[in-house]
PDB file of C-alpha atoms in Angstrom:
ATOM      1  CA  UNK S 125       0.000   0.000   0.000  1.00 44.00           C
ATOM      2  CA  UNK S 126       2.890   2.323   0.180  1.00 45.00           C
ATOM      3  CA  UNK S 127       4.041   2.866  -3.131  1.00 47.00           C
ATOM      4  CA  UNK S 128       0.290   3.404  -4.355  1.00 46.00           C
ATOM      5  CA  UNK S 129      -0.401   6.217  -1.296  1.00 43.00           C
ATOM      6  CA  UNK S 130       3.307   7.472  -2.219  1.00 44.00           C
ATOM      7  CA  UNK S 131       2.372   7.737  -5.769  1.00 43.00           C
ATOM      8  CA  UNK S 132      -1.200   9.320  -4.889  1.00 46.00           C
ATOM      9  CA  UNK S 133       0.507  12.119  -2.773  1.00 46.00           C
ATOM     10  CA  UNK S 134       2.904  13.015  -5.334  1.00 48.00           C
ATOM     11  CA  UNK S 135      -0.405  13.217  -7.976  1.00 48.00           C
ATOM     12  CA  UNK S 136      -2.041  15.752  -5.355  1.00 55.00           C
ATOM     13  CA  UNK S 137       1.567  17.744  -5.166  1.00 52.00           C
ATOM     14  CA  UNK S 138       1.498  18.224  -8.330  1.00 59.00           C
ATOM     15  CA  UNK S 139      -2.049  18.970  -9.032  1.00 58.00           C
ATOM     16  CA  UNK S 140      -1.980  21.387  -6.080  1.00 60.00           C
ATOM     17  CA  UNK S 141       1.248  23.257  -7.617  1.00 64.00           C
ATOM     18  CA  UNK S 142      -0.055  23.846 -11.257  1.00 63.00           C
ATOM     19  CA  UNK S 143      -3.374  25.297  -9.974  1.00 66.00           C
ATOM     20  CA  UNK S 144      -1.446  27.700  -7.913  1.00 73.00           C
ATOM     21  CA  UNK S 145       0.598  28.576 -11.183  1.00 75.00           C
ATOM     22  CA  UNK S 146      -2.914  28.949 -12.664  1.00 74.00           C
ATOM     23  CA  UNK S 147      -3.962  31.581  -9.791  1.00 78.00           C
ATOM     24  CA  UNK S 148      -0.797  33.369  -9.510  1.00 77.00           C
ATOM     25  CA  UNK S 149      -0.820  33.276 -13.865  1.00 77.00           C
ATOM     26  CA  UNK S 150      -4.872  34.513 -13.161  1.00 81.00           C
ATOM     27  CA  UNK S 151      -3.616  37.506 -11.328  1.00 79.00           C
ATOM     28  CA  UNK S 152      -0.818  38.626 -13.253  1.00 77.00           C
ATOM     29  CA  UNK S 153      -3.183  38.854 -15.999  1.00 78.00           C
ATOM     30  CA  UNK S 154      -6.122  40.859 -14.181  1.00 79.00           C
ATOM     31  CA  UNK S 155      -3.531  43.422 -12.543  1.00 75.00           C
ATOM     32  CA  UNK S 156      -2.207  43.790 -16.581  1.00 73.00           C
ATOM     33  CA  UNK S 157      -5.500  44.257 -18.032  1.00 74.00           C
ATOM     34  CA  UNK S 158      -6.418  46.720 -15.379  1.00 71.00           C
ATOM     35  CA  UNK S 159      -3.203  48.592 -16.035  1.00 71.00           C
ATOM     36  CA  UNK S 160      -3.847  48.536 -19.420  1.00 72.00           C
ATOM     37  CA  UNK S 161      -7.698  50.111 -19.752  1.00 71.00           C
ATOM     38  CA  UNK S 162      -6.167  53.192 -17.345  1.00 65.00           C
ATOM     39  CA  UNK S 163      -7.339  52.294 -13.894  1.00 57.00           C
ATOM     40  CA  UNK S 164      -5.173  50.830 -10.769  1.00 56.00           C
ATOM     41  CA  UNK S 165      -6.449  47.927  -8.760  1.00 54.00           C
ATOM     42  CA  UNK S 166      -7.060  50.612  -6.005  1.00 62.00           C
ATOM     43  CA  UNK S 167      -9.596  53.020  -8.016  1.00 64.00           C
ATOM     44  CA  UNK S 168     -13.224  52.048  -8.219  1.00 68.00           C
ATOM     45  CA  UNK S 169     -14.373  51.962 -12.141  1.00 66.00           C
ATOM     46  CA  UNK S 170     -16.601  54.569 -13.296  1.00 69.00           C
ATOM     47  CA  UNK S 171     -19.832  54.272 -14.357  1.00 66.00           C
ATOM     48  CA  UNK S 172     -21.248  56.224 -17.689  1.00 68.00           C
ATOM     49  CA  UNK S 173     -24.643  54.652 -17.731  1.00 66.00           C
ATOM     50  CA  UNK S 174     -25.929  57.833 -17.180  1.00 67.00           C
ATOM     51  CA  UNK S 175     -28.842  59.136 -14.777  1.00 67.00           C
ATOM     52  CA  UNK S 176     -31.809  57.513 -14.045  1.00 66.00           C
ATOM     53  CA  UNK S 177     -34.393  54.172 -15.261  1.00 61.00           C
ATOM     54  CA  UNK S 178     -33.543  53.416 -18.907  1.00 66.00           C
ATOM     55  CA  UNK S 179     -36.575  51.990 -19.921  1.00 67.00           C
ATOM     56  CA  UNK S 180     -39.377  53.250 -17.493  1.00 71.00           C
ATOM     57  CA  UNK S 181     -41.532  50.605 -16.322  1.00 72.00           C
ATOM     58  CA  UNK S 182     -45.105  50.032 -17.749  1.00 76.00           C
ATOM     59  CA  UNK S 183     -47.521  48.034 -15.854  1.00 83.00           C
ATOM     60  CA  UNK S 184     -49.897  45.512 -17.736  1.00 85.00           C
ATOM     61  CA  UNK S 185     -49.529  47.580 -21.000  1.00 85.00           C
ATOM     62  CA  UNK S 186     -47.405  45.974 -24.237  1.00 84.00           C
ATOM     63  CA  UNK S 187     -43.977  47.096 -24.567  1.00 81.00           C
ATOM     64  CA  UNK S 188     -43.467  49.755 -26.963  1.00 83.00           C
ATOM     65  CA  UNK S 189     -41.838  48.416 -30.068  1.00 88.00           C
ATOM     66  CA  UNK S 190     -40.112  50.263 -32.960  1.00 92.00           C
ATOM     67  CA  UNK S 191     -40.980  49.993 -36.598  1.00 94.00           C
ATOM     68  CA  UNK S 192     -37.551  48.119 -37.084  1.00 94.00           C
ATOM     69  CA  UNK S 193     -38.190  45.757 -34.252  1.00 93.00           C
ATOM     70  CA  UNK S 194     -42.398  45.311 -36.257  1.00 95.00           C
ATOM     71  CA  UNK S 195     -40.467  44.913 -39.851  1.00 97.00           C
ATOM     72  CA  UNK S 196     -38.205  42.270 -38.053  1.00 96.00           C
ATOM     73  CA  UNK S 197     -40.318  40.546 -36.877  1.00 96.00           C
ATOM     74  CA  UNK S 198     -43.124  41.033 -39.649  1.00 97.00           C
ATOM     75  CA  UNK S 199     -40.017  39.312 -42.338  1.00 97.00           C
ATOM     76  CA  UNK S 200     -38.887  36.556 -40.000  1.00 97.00           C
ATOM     77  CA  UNK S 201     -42.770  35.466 -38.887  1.00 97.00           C
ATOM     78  CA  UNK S 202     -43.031  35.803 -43.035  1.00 97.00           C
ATOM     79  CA  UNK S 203     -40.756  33.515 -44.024  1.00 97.00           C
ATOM     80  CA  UNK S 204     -41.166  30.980 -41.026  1.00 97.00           C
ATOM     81  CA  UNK S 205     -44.369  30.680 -42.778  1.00 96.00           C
ATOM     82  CA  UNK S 206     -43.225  30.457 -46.207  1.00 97.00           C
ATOM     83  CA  UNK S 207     -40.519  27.910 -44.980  1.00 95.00           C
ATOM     84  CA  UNK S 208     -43.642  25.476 -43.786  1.00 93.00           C
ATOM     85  CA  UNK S 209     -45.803  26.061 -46.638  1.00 94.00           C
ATOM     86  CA  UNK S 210     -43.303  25.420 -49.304  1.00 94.00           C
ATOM     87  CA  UNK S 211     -42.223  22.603 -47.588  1.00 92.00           C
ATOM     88  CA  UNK S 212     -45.640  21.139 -47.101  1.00 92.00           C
ATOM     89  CA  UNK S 213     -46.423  21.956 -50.520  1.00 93.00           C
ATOM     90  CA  UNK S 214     -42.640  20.095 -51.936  1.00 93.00           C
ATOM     91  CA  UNK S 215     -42.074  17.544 -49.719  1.00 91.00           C
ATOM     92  CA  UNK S 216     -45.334  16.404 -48.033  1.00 87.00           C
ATOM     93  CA  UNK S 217     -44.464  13.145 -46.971  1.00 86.00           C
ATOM     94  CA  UNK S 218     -42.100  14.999 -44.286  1.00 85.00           C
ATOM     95  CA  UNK S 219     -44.890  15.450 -42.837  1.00 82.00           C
ATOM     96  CA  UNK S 220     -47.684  12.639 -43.475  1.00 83.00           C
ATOM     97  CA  UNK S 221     -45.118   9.842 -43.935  1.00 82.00           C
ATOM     98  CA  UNK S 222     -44.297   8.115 -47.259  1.00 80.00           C
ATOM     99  CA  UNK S 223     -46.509   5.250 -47.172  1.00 81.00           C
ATOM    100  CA  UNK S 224     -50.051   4.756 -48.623  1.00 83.00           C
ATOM    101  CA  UNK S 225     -52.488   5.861 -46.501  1.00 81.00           C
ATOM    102  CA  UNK S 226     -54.800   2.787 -45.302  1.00 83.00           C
ATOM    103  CA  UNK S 227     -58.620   2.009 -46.547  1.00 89.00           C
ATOM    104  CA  UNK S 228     -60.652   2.010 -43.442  1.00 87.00           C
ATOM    105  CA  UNK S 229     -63.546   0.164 -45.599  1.00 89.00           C
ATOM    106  CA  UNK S 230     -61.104  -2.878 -46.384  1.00 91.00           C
ATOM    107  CA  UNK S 231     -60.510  -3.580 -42.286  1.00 90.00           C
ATOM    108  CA  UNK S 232     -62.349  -6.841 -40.891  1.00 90.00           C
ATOM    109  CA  UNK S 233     -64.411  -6.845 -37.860  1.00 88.00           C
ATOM    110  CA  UNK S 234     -61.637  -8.801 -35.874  1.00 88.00           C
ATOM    111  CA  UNK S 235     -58.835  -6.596 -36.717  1.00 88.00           C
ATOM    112  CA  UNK S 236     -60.986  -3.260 -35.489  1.00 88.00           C
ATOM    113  CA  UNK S 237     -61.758  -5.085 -32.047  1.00 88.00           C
ATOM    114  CA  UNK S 238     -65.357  -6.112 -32.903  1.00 88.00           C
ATOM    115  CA  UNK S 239     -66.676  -9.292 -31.551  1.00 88.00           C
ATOM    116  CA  UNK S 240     -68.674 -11.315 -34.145  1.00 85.00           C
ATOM    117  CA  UNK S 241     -72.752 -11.118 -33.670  1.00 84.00           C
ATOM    118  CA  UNK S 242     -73.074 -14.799 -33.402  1.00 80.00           C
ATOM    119  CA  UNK S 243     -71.580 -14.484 -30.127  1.00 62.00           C
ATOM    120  CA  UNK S 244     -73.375 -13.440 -26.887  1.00 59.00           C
TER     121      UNK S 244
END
């Protein structure tokens, strides 16, 4: 049992070791990048979102949508549509299989279930 708990340890030392390469590698990088877009790590970011609710809320009403955003959709609902029916229309047996569709008339009593009336 030695050499295999011997072998597992030095598995785990050298697991342990990359991932804190990784972490010292992680913030190398971060204090680069920061350096790099002007601020230091001690300096709190700015924000430029501006002032105030973006979007103002609108209870139980529909969202107000652009003409853009109505063509968009309009085009894409448009040719969903045109996508189906063409396809329908082209290749129907996508859709209702590719075999002959059965006679109901030519079925027998026994294969729809139906006991025969001689029997009571």
């Amino acid at each position: 049992y030695e050499p295999v708990l011997l072998v597992c340890c030095a598995v785990s030392v050298e697991a342990a070791d990359a991932m804190s390469s990784v972490r010292a590698l992680r913030a190398v990088l971060r204090s680069g990048s920061r350096l790099l877009q002007g601020r230091s790590s001690g300096k709190a970011p700015v924000r430029r979102a501006g002032g105030g609710v973006h979007i103002e809320p609108q209870y139980r009403q529909y969202p107000q949508l652009t003409k853009s955003q109505v063509l968009q959709a309009e085009f894409l609902s448009s040719f969903m549509w045109f996508w189906i029916l063409w396809h329908l229309w082209h290749d129907p047996d996508a859709v209702f299989g590719h075999f002959p569709y059965p006679d109901p008339s030519k079925w027998t009593d026994e294969e729809l279930g139906i006991p025969p009336i001689d029997e009571e």
